[in-house]
């Protein structure tokens, strides 16, 4: 028989075959509402298990190992490459499983969205503080890598909460809601793979250059300068594109309130030249960031970036299909032109 949590979720939303039981779509609430405050606290403390485990790993291994599972984590953590395995273990337990369980109870998988912007820099600090890290003689490379990833994080976090009206948990990614509505009976199980497991190779993979930086004693090289210049350029492109899109959406809402016709397409700034300049900026940042792995010779660190690009290409196609299906024929034809 399925475990109790899965049985509960199947009964709650699957057995009746009703997609209305899932609450991932947009459901506004006030800033001081109980829901928003609870979600804010949940967001603040969601990774405490990983933080506590990391502290114990860095301070108590190999002595006072405690449980068998903790001893196994200590053994993994005893080599540089093992640090990547520990990151994966913590991610799987705390995010892939933990966030999934929370999502089933809340009937919304919103929690992974704000943490998408925070997990890479947090993984970077795990590698930085690791007892076997060898970046000490060349602190500039560590400072450069962490500064870049934190600037990226702050930019994307700002964009996310601006879209969410500075609230917590009003909606999940629309793709999750669509999958939940399309597969109401199977969604409790499917969501574990689509929301939980699927994020792990992307976020851990994108963070691999941070491992390369902190387990390498190399000084600054030309590829680091390229990573900094191109990476900051990617952040600037993404920021400008998202800001232009936000302004366009606000102005169209204002036009509708005045009874005026909306502008059918955004053709200002970088949007004049690209359908998805914000995605281009994101990809430019991560491919530039991957250059930081070159001094250590970790060419495999590019695999996470390549996988993320493949996923983003698929997501872009899904986004365009959703837009075009909701638009009028004239507007869709104008977009394709």
Short mmCIF file of C-alpha atoms in Angstrom, two decimals:
data_model
loop_
_atom_site.label_atom_id
_atom_site.label_comp_id
_atom_site.label_asym_id
_atom_site.label_seq_id
_atom_site.Cartn_x
_atom_site.Cartn_y
_atom_site.Cartn_z
CA UNK A 1 0.00 0.00 0.00
CA UNK A 2 1.17 3.59 -0.55
CA UNK A 3 2.65 5.46 2.43
CA UNK A 4 0.22 7.40 4.69
CA UNK A 5 1.04 10.82 3.20
CA UNK A 6 0.48 9.61 -0.34
CA UNK A 7 -2.75 7.83 0.67
CA UNK A 8 -3.99 11.02 2.33
CA UNK A 9 -3.20 13.10 -0.74
CA UNK A 10 -4.77 10.58 -3.12
CA UNK A 11 -7.98 10.60 -1.07
CA UNK A 12 -7.91 14.37 -0.75
CA UNK A 13 -7.57 15.29 -4.40
CA UNK A 14 -7.25 12.20 -6.55
CA UNK A 15 -9.92 9.74 -5.52
CA UNK A 16 -12.70 12.19 -6.29
CA UNK A 17 -11.04 12.98 -9.61
CA UNK A 18 -11.58 16.69 -9.01
CA UNK A 19 -8.94 19.15 -10.14
CA UNK A 20 -10.57 21.86 -8.01
CA UNK A 21 -8.94 20.35 -4.92
CA UNK A 22 -5.54 21.60 -6.08
CA UNK A 23 -4.87 25.22 -5.11
CA UNK A 24 -1.75 26.14 -7.04
CA UNK A 25 -3.40 28.74 -9.28
CA UNK A 26 -3.44 32.45 -8.39
CA UNK A 27 -5.18 33.00 -5.04
CA UNK A 28 -4.49 36.52 -3.72
CA UNK A 29 -4.18 37.26 -0.02
CA UNK A 30 -3.29 40.33 2.06
CA UNK A 31 0.24 41.11 3.24
CA UNK A 32 -0.75 40.73 6.91
CA UNK A 33 -3.03 37.75 6.39
CA UNK A 34 -2.36 34.59 8.40
CA UNK A 35 -1.60 32.73 5.17
CA UNK A 36 1.04 35.21 4.06
CA UNK A 37 2.70 35.34 7.48
CA UNK A 38 2.74 31.53 7.78
CA UNK A 39 4.18 31.19 4.28
CA UNK A 40 6.84 33.81 5.06
CA UNK A 41 7.89 31.89 8.18
CA UNK A 42 7.88 28.65 6.21
CA UNK A 43 10.11 30.23 3.59
CA UNK A 44 12.48 31.55 6.27
CA UNK A 45 12.93 28.22 8.03
CA UNK A 46 12.49 25.67 5.24
CA UNK A 47 16.22 24.93 4.93
CA UNK A 48 17.00 24.80 8.64
CA UNK A 49 17.44 20.98 8.52
CA UNK A 50 20.17 21.36 5.90
CA UNK A 51 21.83 24.21 7.81
CA UNK A 52 21.93 22.20 11.04
CA UNK A 53 23.22 19.09 9.28
CA UNK A 54 25.93 21.11 7.55
CA UNK A 55 27.07 22.62 10.85
CA UNK A 56 27.32 19.17 12.42
CA UNK A 57 29.18 17.78 9.41
CA UNK A 58 31.74 20.59 9.50
CA UNK A 59 32.27 20.52 13.28
CA UNK A 60 31.76 16.93 14.48
CA UNK A 61 33.09 14.70 11.73
CA UNK A 62 34.73 12.26 11.98
CA UNK A 63 34.30 11.97 15.76
CA UNK A 64 30.94 11.96 17.57
CA UNK A 65 29.31 10.86 14.34
CA UNK A 66 26.14 9.68 16.03
CA UNK A 67 23.67 7.79 13.83
CA UNK A 68 24.59 5.47 10.99
CA UNK A 69 23.17 7.89 8.40
CA UNK A 70 25.23 10.74 9.85
CA UNK A 71 28.34 8.55 9.79
CA UNK A 72 27.73 7.84 6.12
CA UNK A 73 27.44 11.57 5.45
CA UNK A 74 30.71 12.09 7.32
CA UNK A 75 32.38 9.47 5.16
CA UNK A 76 31.10 11.15 2.01
CA UNK A 77 32.23 14.52 3.26
CA UNK A 78 35.81 13.30 3.79
CA UNK A 79 36.86 13.97 0.18
CA UNK A 80 36.44 16.98 -2.12
CA UNK A 81 34.30 15.11 -4.64
CA UNK A 82 32.27 13.73 -1.75
CA UNK A 83 31.15 17.28 -1.00
CA UNK A 84 29.06 17.18 -4.19
CA UNK A 85 27.47 13.94 -3.03
CA UNK A 86 26.62 15.51 0.34
CA UNK A 87 25.03 18.50 -1.40
CA UNK A 88 22.91 16.09 -3.44
CA UNK A 89 21.92 14.14 -0.32
CA UNK A 90 20.87 17.29 1.54
CA UNK A 91 19.01 18.60 -1.51
CA UNK A 92 17.13 15.33 -1.97
CA UNK A 93 16.07 15.06 1.67
CA UNK A 94 15.29 18.72 2.36
CA UNK A 95 14.07 20.00 -1.03
CA UNK A 96 13.09 17.11 -3.29
CA UNK A 97 11.27 15.28 -0.47
CA UNK A 98 10.70 18.01 2.13
CA UNK A 99 9.32 20.68 -0.20
CA UNK A 100 7.19 18.02 -1.94
CA UNK A 101 5.60 16.98 1.37
CA UNK A 102 4.89 20.62 2.24
CA UNK A 103 3.39 21.13 -1.22
CA UNK A 104 1.05 18.17 -0.80
CA UNK A 105 -0.25 19.50 2.51
CA UNK A 106 -0.67 23.04 1.15
CA UNK A 107 -1.92 21.75 -2.23
CA UNK A 108 0.47 24.15 -3.94
CA UNK A 109 4.12 23.69 -4.94
CA UNK A 110 4.96 27.39 -4.63
CA UNK A 111 7.87 26.99 -2.19
CA UNK A 112 10.42 25.87 -4.78
CA UNK A 113 10.02 29.13 -6.75
CA UNK A 114 11.58 31.60 -4.25
CA UNK A 115 14.24 29.05 -3.31
CA UNK A 116 15.24 28.62 -6.95
CA UNK A 117 16.99 31.96 -6.59
CA UNK A 118 18.58 31.22 -3.20
CA UNK A 119 19.86 27.65 -3.40
CA UNK A 120 22.85 28.25 -5.78
CA UNK A 121 24.55 30.86 -3.55
CA UNK A 122 23.82 28.74 -0.46
CA UNK A 123 25.49 25.76 -2.15
CA UNK A 124 28.39 28.08 -2.95
CA UNK A 125 28.86 28.86 0.74
CA UNK A 126 28.72 25.13 1.55
CA UNK A 127 31.72 24.61 -0.72
CA UNK A 128 33.44 27.75 0.57
CA UNK A 129 33.18 26.68 4.22
CA UNK A 130 33.97 23.02 3.61
CA UNK A 131 36.89 21.83 5.79
CA UNK A 132 38.77 20.51 2.75
CA UNK A 133 38.29 23.61 0.59
CA UNK A 134 41.56 24.88 -0.89
CA UNK A 135 40.65 28.37 -2.10
CA UNK A 136 42.36 30.16 0.82
CA UNK A 137 45.50 31.37 -0.99
CA UNK A 138 43.38 33.01 -3.70
CA UNK A 139 40.43 34.64 -1.98
CA UNK A 140 39.70 36.86 -4.98
CA UNK A 141 38.33 33.96 -7.05
CA UNK A 142 36.01 32.94 -4.22
CA UNK A 143 34.86 36.52 -3.71
CA UNK A 144 34.30 36.94 -7.45
CA UNK A 145 32.26 33.75 -7.80
CA UNK A 146 30.09 34.37 -4.74
CA UNK A 147 29.54 38.03 -5.64
CA UNK A 148 28.39 37.09 -9.13
CA UNK A 149 25.98 34.41 -7.93
CA UNK A 150 24.56 36.64 -5.19
CA UNK A 151 23.98 39.50 -7.65
CA UNK A 152 22.17 37.01 -9.90
CA UNK A 153 20.17 35.79 -6.90
CA UNK A 154 19.15 39.25 -5.72
CA UNK A 155 18.11 40.27 -9.23
CA UNK A 156 15.92 37.20 -9.74
CA UNK A 157 14.53 37.30 -6.18
CA UNK A 158 13.49 40.91 -6.70
CA UNK A 159 11.85 40.02 -10.01
CA UNK A 160 9.99 37.10 -8.43
CA UNK A 161 8.57 39.00 -5.46
CA UNK A 162 7.70 42.03 -7.61
CA UNK A 163 5.60 39.71 -9.77
CA UNK A 164 4.07 38.18 -6.64
CA UNK A 165 3.13 41.63 -5.24
CA UNK A 166 5.71 41.15 -2.44
CA UNK A 167 3.74 38.25 -0.94
CA UNK A 168 4.46 34.60 -0.20
CA UNK A 169 2.69 31.65 -1.78
CA UNK A 170 -0.01 33.30 -3.85
CA UNK A 171 0.55 30.87 -6.71
CA UNK A 172 2.81 28.13 -7.98
CA UNK A 173 4.44 27.88 -11.38
CA UNK A 174 1.62 27.66 -13.93
CA UNK A 175 3.14 24.51 -15.41
CA UNK A 176 2.60 22.65 -12.13
CA UNK A 177 -1.01 23.78 -11.98
CA UNK A 178 -1.59 22.61 -15.53
CA UNK A 179 -0.08 19.19 -14.80
CA UNK A 180 -2.16 18.93 -11.62
CA UNK A 181 -5.35 19.73 -13.53
CA UNK A 182 -4.46 17.38 -16.38
CA UNK A 183 -3.59 14.49 -14.03
CA UNK A 184 -5.60 15.02 -10.81
CA UNK A 185 -5.43 11.40 -9.65
CA UNK A 186 -1.73 10.93 -10.34
CA UNK A 187 -0.47 14.39 -9.41
CA UNK A 188 0.51 13.54 -5.79
CA UNK A 189 3.03 11.05 -7.17
CA UNK A 190 3.91 12.84 -10.41
CA UNK A 191 4.64 16.06 -8.51
CA UNK A 192 7.46 14.33 -6.63
CA UNK A 193 9.32 13.84 -9.91
CA UNK A 194 8.13 16.96 -11.80
CA UNK A 195 8.64 19.40 -8.91
CA UNK A 196 10.95 17.68 -6.43
CA UNK A 197 13.42 15.49 -8.27
CA UNK A 198 13.51 17.55 -11.47
CA UNK A 199 14.94 20.61 -9.71
CA UNK A 200 17.94 18.76 -8.31
CA UNK A 201 20.06 18.26 -11.45
CA UNK A 202 19.30 21.82 -12.51
CA UNK A 203 20.19 23.64 -9.29
CA UNK A 204 23.01 21.38 -8.13
CA UNK A 205 24.30 21.23 -11.72
CA UNK A 206 24.32 25.01 -12.16
CA UNK A 207 26.27 25.32 -8.92
CA UNK A 208 29.12 22.99 -9.95
CA UNK A 209 31.45 25.88 -10.93
CA UNK A 210 31.29 26.98 -7.28
CA UNK A 211 32.78 23.61 -6.34
CA UNK A 212 35.55 24.11 -8.88
CA UNK A 213 36.38 27.54 -7.48
CA UNK A 214 36.58 26.49 -3.84
CA UNK A 215 38.53 23.29 -4.38
CA UNK A 216 41.22 24.93 -6.48
CA UNK A 217 44.19 27.07 -5.44
CA UNK A 218 44.58 28.75 -8.83
CA UNK A 219 44.80 32.52 -9.00
CA UNK A 220 42.70 34.75 -11.23
CA UNK A 221 43.00 33.93 -14.94
CA UNK A 222 41.64 35.41 -18.17
CA UNK A 223 38.57 33.15 -18.20
CA UNK A 224 37.61 34.53 -14.77
CA UNK A 225 37.58 38.05 -16.21
CA UNK A 226 35.44 36.83 -19.11
CA UNK A 227 33.08 35.15 -16.65
CA UNK A 228 32.72 38.40 -14.69
CA UNK A 229 32.18 40.69 -17.68
CA UNK A 230 29.82 38.39 -19.60
CA UNK A 231 28.04 37.27 -16.43
CA UNK A 232 27.29 40.83 -15.34
CA UNK A 233 26.17 41.55 -18.90
CA UNK A 234 23.74 38.64 -18.72
CA UNK A 235 22.35 39.89 -15.41
CA UNK A 236 21.91 43.39 -16.86
CA UNK A 237 20.10 42.03 -19.93
CA UNK A 238 17.76 39.91 -17.81
CA UNK A 239 17.07 42.78 -15.39
CA UNK A 240 16.36 45.28 -18.17
CA UNK A 241 14.12 42.79 -20.02
CA UNK A 242 12.10 41.85 -16.93
CA UNK A 243 11.67 45.50 -15.96
CA UNK A 244 10.49 46.41 -19.45
CA UNK A 245 8.03 43.50 -19.41
CA UNK A 246 6.73 44.48 -15.96
CA UNK A 247 6.20 48.09 -17.07
CA UNK A 248 4.40 46.91 -20.23
CA UNK A 249 2.01 44.71 -18.21
CA UNK A 250 1.26 47.47 -15.69
CA UNK A 251 0.61 50.02 -18.45
CA UNK A 252 -1.70 47.59 -20.27
CA UNK A 253 -3.69 47.05 -17.08
CA UNK A 254 -3.98 50.82 -16.70
CA UNK A 255 -5.19 51.11 -20.30
CA UNK A 256 -7.84 48.46 -19.67
CA UNK A 257 -9.05 50.34 -16.57
CA UNK A 258 -9.43 53.50 -18.68
CA UNK A 259 -11.37 51.58 -21.31
CA UNK A 260 -8.55 51.84 -23.86
CA UNK A 261 -7.28 49.06 -26.09
CA UNK A 262 -4.24 47.17 -24.87
CA UNK A 263 -0.98 47.21 -26.80
CA UNK A 264 -0.97 43.68 -28.32
CA UNK A 265 2.78 43.06 -28.27
CA UNK A 266 5.78 44.33 -26.37
CA UNK A 267 8.18 45.78 -28.93
CA UNK A 268 10.24 48.10 -26.75
CA UNK A 269 13.90 47.80 -25.83
CA UNK A 270 15.41 44.35 -26.21
CA UNK A 271 11.97 42.88 -26.85
CA UNK A 272 12.11 44.46 -30.29
CA UNK A 273 14.95 42.11 -31.20
CA UNK A 274 14.16 38.95 -29.28
CA UNK A 275 11.08 37.04 -28.15
CA UNK A 276 12.75 36.09 -24.87
CA UNK A 277 15.59 38.51 -24.02
CA UNK A 278 15.22 37.72 -20.30
CA UNK A 279 15.89 34.03 -20.98
CA UNK A 280 18.87 35.00 -23.13
CA UNK A 281 20.27 37.03 -20.24
CA UNK A 282 19.86 34.09 -17.87
CA UNK A 283 21.62 31.73 -20.24
CA UNK A 284 24.42 34.19 -20.90
CA UNK A 285 25.03 34.44 -17.15
CA UNK A 286 25.17 30.69 -16.50
CA UNK A 287 27.34 29.83 -19.50
CA UNK A 288 29.70 32.65 -18.50
CA UNK A 289 29.64 31.46 -14.88
CA UNK A 290 30.65 27.97 -15.99
CA UNK A 291 33.95 29.43 -17.22
CA UNK A 292 35.03 29.58 -13.57
CA UNK A 293 35.46 25.79 -13.61
CA UNK A 294 38.18 25.89 -16.29
CA UNK A 295 41.26 26.54 -14.09
CA UNK A 296 40.63 23.29 -12.20
CA UNK A 297 39.99 21.43 -15.46
CA UNK A 298 36.44 20.51 -14.49
CA UNK A 299 34.89 20.46 -17.95
CA UNK A 300 32.14 18.21 -16.61
CA UNK A 301 30.90 21.24 -14.64
CA UNK A 302 29.41 22.50 -17.93
CA UNK A 303 26.96 19.57 -17.90
CA UNK A 304 24.68 21.27 -15.39
CA UNK A 305 24.55 24.40 -17.53
CA UNK A 306 23.83 22.36 -20.66
CA UNK A 307 21.04 20.46 -18.91
CA UNK A 308 19.51 23.72 -17.70
CA UNK A 309 19.61 25.10 -21.25
CA UNK A 310 17.82 22.02 -22.54
CA UNK A 311 15.12 22.38 -19.88
CA UNK A 312 14.73 26.09 -20.59
CA UNK A 313 14.32 25.41 -24.32
CA UNK A 314 11.48 22.99 -23.49
CA UNK A 315 9.91 25.47 -21.06
CA UNK A 316 10.11 28.23 -23.67
CA UNK A 317 8.13 26.11 -26.13
CA UNK A 318 5.52 25.39 -23.43
CA UNK A 319 5.27 29.09 -22.59
CA UNK A 320 4.77 30.11 -26.20
CA UNK A 321 2.11 27.43 -26.72
CA UNK A 322 0.24 28.67 -23.63
CA UNK A 323 0.41 32.29 -24.80
CA UNK A 324 -0.73 31.58 -28.34
CA UNK A 325 -3.61 29.35 -27.19
CA UNK A 326 -4.97 32.22 -25.06
CA UNK A 327 -4.51 34.97 -27.65
CA UNK A 328 -6.72 36.05 -30.52
CA UNK A 329 -5.78 34.94 -34.03
CA UNK A 330 -4.71 38.46 -34.97
CA UNK A 331 -2.44 38.83 -31.98
CA UNK A 332 -0.94 35.36 -32.50
CA UNK A 333 -0.30 36.13 -36.17
CA UNK A 334 1.40 39.40 -35.20
CA UNK A 335 3.62 37.50 -32.74
CA UNK A 336 4.66 34.95 -35.35
CA UNK A 337 5.44 37.61 -37.96
#
